[in-house]
XYZ file of N, CA, C and O in Angstrom:
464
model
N 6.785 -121.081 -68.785
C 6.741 -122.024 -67.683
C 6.512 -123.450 -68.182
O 7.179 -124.402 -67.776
N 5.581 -123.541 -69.040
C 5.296 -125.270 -69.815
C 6.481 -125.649 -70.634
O 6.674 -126.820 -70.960
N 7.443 -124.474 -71.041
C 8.832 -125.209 -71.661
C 9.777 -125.468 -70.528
O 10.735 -126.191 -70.802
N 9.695 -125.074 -69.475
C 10.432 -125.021 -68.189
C 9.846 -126.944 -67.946
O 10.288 -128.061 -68.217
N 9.139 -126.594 -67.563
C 8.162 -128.016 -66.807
C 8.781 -129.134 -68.011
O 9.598 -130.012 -67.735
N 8.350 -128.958 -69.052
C 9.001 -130.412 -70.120
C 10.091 -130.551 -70.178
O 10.319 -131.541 -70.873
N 11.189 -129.991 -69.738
C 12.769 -129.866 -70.242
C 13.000 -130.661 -68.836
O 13.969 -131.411 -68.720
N 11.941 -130.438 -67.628
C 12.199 -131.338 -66.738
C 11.619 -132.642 -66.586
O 11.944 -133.460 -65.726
N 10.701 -132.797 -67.510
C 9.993 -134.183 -67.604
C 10.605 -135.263 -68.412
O 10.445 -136.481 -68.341
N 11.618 -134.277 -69.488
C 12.065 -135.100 -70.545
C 13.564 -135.247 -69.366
O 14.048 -136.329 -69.032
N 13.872 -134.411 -69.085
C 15.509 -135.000 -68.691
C 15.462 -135.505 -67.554
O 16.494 -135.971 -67.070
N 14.063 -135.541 -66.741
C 13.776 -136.736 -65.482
C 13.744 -138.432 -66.313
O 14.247 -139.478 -65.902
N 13.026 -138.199 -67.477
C 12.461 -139.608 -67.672
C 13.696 -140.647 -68.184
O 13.837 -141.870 -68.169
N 14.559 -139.438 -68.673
C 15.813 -140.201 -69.208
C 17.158 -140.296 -67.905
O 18.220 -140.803 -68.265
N 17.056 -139.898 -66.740
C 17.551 -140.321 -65.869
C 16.524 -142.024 -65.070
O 17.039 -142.999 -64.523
N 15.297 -141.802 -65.286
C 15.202 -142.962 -64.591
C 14.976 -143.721 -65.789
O 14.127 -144.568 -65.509
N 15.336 -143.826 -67.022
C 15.281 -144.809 -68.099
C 16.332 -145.422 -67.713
O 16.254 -146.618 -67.432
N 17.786 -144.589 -67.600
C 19.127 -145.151 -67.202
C 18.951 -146.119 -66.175
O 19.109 -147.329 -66.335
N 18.484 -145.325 -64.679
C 18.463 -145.848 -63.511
C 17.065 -147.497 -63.942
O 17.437 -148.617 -63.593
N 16.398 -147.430 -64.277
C 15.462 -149.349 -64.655
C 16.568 -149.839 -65.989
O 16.393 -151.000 -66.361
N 17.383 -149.254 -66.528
C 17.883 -150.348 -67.157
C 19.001 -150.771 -66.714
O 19.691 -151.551 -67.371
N 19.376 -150.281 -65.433
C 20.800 -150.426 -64.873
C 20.523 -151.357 -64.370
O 21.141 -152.408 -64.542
N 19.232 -151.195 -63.394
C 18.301 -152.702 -62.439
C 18.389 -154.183 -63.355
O 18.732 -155.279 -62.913
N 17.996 -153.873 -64.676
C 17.809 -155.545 -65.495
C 18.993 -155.450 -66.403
O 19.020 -156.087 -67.457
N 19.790 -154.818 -66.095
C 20.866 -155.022 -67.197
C 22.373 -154.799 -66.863
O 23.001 -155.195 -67.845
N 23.209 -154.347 -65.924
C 24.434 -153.721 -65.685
C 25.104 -153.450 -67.171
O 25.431 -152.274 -67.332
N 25.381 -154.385 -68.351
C 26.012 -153.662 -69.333
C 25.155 -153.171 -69.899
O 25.888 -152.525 -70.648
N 23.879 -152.817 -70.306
C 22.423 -152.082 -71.043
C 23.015 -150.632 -69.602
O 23.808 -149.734 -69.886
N 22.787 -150.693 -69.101
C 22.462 -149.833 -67.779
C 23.878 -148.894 -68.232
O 23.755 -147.733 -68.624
N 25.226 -149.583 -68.114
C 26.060 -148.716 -68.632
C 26.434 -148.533 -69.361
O 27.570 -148.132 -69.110
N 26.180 -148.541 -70.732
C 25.851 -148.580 -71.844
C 25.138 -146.967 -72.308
O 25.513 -146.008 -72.982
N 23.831 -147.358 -71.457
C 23.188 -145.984 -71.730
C 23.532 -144.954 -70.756
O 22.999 -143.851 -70.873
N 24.211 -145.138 -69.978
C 24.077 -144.069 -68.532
C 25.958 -143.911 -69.614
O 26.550 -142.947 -69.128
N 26.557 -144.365 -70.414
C 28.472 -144.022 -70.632
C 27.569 -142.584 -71.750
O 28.020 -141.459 -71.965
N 26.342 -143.126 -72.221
C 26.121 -141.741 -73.612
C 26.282 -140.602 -72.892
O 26.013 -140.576 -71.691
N 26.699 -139.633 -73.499
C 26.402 -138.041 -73.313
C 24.777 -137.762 -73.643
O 24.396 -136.976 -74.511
N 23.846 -138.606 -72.729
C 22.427 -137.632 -72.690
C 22.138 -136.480 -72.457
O 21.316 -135.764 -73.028
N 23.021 -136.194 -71.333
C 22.598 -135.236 -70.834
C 23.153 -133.910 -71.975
O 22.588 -132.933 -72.466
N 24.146 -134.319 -72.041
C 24.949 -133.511 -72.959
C 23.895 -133.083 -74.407
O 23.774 -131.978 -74.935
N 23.555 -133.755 -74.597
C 22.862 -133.585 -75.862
C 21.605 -132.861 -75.554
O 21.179 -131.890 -76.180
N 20.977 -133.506 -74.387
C 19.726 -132.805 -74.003
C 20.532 -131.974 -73.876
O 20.376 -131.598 -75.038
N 21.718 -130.934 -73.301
C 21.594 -129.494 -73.136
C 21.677 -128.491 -74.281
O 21.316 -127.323 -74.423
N 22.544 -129.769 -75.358
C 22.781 -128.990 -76.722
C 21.521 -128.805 -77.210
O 21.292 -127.792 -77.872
N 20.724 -129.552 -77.014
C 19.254 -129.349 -77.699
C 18.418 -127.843 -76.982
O 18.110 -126.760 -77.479
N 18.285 -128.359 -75.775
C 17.524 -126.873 -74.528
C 18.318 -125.310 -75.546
O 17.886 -124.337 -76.163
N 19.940 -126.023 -75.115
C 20.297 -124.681 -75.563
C 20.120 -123.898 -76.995
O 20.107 -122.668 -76.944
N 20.026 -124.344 -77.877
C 19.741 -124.168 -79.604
C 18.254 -124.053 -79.956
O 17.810 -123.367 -80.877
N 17.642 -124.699 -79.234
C 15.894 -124.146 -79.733
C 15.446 -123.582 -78.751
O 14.259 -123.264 -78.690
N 16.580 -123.270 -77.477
C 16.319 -121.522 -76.646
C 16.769 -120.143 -77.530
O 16.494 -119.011 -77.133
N 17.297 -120.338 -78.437
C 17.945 -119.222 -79.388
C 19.520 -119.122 -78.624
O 20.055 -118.044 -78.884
N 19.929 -119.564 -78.193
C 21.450 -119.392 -77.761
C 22.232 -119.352 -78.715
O 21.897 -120.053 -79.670
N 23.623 -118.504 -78.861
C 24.210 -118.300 -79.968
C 24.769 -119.678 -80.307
O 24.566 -120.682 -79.625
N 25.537 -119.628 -81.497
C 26.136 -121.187 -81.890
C 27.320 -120.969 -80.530
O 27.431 -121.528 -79.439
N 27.977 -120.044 -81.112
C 29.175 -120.126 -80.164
C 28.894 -120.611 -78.870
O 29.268 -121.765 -78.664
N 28.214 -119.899 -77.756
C 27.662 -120.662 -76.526
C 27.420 -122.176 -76.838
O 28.271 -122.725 -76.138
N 27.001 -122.774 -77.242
C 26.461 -123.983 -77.795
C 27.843 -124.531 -77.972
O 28.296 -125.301 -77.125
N 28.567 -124.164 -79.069
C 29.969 -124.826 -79.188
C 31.046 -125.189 -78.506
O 31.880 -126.063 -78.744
N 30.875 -123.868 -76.984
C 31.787 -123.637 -75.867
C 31.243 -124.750 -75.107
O 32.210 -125.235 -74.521
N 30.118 -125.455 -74.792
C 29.277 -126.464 -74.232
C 29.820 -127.629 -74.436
O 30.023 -128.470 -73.559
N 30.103 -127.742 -75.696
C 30.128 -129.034 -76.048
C 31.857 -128.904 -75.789
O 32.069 -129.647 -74.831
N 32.931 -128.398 -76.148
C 34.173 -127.841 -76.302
C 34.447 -128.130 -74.604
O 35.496 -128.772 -74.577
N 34.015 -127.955 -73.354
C 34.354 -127.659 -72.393
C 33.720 -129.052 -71.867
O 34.570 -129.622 -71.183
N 32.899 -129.563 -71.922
C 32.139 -130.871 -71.570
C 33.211 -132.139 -72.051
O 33.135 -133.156 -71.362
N 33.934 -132.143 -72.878
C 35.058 -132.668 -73.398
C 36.146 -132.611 -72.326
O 36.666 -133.618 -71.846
N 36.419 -131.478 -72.021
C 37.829 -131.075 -71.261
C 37.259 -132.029 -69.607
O 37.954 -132.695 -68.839
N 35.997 -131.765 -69.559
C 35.628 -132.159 -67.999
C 35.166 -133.584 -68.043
O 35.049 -134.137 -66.950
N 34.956 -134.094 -68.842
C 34.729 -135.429 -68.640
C 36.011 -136.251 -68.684
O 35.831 -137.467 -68.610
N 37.170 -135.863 -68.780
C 38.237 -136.928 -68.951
C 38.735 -136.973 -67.744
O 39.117 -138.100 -67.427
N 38.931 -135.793 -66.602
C 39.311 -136.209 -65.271
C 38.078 -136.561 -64.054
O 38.329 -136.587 -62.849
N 36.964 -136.772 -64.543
C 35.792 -137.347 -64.301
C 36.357 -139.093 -64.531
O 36.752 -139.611 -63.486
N 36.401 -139.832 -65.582
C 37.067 -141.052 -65.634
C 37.659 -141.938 -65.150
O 37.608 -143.015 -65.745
N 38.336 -141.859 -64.072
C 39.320 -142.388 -62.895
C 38.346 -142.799 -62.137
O 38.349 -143.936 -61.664
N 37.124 -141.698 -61.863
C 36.249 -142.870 -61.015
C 35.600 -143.712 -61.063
O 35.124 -144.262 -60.070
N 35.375 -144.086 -62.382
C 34.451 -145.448 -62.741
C 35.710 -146.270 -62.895
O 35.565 -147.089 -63.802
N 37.131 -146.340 -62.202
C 37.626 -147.380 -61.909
C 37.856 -147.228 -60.352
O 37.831 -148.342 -59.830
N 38.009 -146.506 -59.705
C 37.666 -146.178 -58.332
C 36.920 -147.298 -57.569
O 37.189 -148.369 -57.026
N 35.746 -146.436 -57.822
C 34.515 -146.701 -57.190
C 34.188 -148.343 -56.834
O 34.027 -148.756 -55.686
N 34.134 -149.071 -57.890
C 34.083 -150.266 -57.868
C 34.726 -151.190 -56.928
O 34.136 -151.996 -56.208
N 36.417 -150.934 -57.029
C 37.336 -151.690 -56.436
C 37.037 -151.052 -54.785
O 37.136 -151.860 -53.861
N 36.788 -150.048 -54.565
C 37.153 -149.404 -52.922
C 35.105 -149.782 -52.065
O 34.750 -149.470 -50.929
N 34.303 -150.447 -53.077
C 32.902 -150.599 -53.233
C 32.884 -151.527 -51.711
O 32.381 -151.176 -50.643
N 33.646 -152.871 -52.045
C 33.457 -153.802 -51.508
C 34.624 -153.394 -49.855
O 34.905 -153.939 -48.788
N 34.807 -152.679 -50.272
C 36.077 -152.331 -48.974
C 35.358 -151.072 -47.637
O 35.384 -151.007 -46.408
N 35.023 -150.598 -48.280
C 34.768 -148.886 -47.540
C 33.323 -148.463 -47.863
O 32.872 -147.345 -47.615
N 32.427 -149.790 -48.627
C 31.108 -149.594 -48.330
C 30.409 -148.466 -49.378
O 31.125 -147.733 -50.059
N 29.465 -148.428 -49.413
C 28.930 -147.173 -50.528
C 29.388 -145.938 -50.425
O 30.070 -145.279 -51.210
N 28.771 -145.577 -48.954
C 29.055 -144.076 -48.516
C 30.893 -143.705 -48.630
O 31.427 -142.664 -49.011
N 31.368 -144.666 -48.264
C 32.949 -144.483 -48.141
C 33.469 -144.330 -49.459
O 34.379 -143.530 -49.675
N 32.793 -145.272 -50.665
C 33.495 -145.723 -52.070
C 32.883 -144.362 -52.763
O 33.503 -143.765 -53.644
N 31.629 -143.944 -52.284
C 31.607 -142.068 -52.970
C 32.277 -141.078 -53.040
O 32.772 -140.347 -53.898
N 32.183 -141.213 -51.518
C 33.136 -140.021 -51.220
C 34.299 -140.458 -51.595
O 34.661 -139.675 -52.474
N 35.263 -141.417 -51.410
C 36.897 -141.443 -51.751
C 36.685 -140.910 -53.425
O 37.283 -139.882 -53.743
N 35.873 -141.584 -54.423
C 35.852 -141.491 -55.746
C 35.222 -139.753 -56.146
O 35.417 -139.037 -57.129
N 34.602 -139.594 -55.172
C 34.198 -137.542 -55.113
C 35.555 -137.222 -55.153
O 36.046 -136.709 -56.158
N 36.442 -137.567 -53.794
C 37.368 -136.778 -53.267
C 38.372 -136.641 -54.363
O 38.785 -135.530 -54.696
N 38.943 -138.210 -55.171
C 39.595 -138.195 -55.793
C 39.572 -137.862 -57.155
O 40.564 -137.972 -57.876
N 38.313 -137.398 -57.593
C 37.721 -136.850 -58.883
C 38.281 -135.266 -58.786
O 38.981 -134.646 -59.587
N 37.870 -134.969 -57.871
C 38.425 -133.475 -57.394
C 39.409 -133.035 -57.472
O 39.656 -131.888 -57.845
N 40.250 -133.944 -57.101
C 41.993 -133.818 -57.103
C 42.464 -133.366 -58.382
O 43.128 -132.433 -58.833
N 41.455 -135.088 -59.072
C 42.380 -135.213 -60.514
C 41.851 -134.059 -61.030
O 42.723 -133.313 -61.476
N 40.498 -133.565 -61.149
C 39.871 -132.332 -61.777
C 40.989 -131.085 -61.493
O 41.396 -130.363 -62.403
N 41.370 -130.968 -60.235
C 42.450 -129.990 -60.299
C 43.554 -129.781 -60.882
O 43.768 -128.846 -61.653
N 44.338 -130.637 -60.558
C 45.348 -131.527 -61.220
C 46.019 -131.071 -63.003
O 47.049 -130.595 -63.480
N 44.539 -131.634 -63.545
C 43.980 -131.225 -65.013
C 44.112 -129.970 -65.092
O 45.193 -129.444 -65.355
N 42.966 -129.283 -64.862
C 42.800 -127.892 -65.229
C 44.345 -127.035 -64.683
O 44.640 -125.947 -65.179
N 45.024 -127.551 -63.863
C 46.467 -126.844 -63.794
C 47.556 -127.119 -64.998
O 48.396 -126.319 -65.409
N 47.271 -128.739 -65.546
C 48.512 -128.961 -66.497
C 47.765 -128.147 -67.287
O 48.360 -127.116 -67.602
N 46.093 -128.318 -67.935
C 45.636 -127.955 -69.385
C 45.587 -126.026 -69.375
O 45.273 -125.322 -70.335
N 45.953 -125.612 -68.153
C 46.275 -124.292 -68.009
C 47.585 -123.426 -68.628
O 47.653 -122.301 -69.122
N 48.486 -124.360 -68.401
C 49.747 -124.526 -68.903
C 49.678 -124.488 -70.679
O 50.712 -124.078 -71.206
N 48.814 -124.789 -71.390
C 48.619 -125.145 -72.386
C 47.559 -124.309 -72.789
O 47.123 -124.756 -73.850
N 46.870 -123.185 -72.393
C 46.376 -122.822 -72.429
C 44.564 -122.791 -72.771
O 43.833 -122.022 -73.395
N 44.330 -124.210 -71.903
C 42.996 -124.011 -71.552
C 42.219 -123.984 -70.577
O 41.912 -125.047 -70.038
N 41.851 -123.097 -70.241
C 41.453 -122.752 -68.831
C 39.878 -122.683 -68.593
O 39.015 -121.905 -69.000
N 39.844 -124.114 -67.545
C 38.766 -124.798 -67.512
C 37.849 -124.431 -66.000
O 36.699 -124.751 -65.696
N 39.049 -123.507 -65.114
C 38.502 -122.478 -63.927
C 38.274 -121.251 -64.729
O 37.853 -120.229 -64.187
């Protein structure tokens, strides 16, 4: 339970490290929020949980495939920001993340990687 509790203290503190340096900084802010933290924090959780390499490798291997139709919305979001308001510029950049996420995993299916 106390390795449970820190894995959430450490990967809380580094979400609101992102979120106060985004406040005094926009390029510091995205800068650190573009790293794969999280990513790393899981490679870490997962490897000194005893998880095989392979699991571990499939992590990192598949986190690759999903972050590239993730991408489209940090040009989205911005431009539709000032138009359709927060709530509106989420959801269109959700909706259209989704698409492209589909989209993807149908061509990279074709090719044989299958990311459903």
């Amino acid at each position: 339970m106390a390795w449970l509790v820190t894995k959430y203290l450490i990967t809380a503190f580094v979400v609101v490290l992102v979120t106060e340096l985004a406040k005094r900084s926009d390029k510091l802010g995205g800068l650190v929020a573009a790293l794969p933290l999280v990513t790393v924090l899981t490679l870490i959780w997962l490897y000194v949980e005893g998880q095989p390499q392979q699991k571990i490798a499939n992590h990192a291997w598949y986190t690759f495939w999903y972050v590239i139709p993730t991408l489209p919305m940090f040009l989205v979001f911005p431009v539709v920001l000032p138009r359709w308001g927060f709530v509106g510029a989420l959801a269109a950049s959700v909706a259209m993340t989704m698409a492209t996420f589909g989209l993807f995993a149908w061509v990279l299916k074709r090719y044989g990687i299958d990311l459903l």
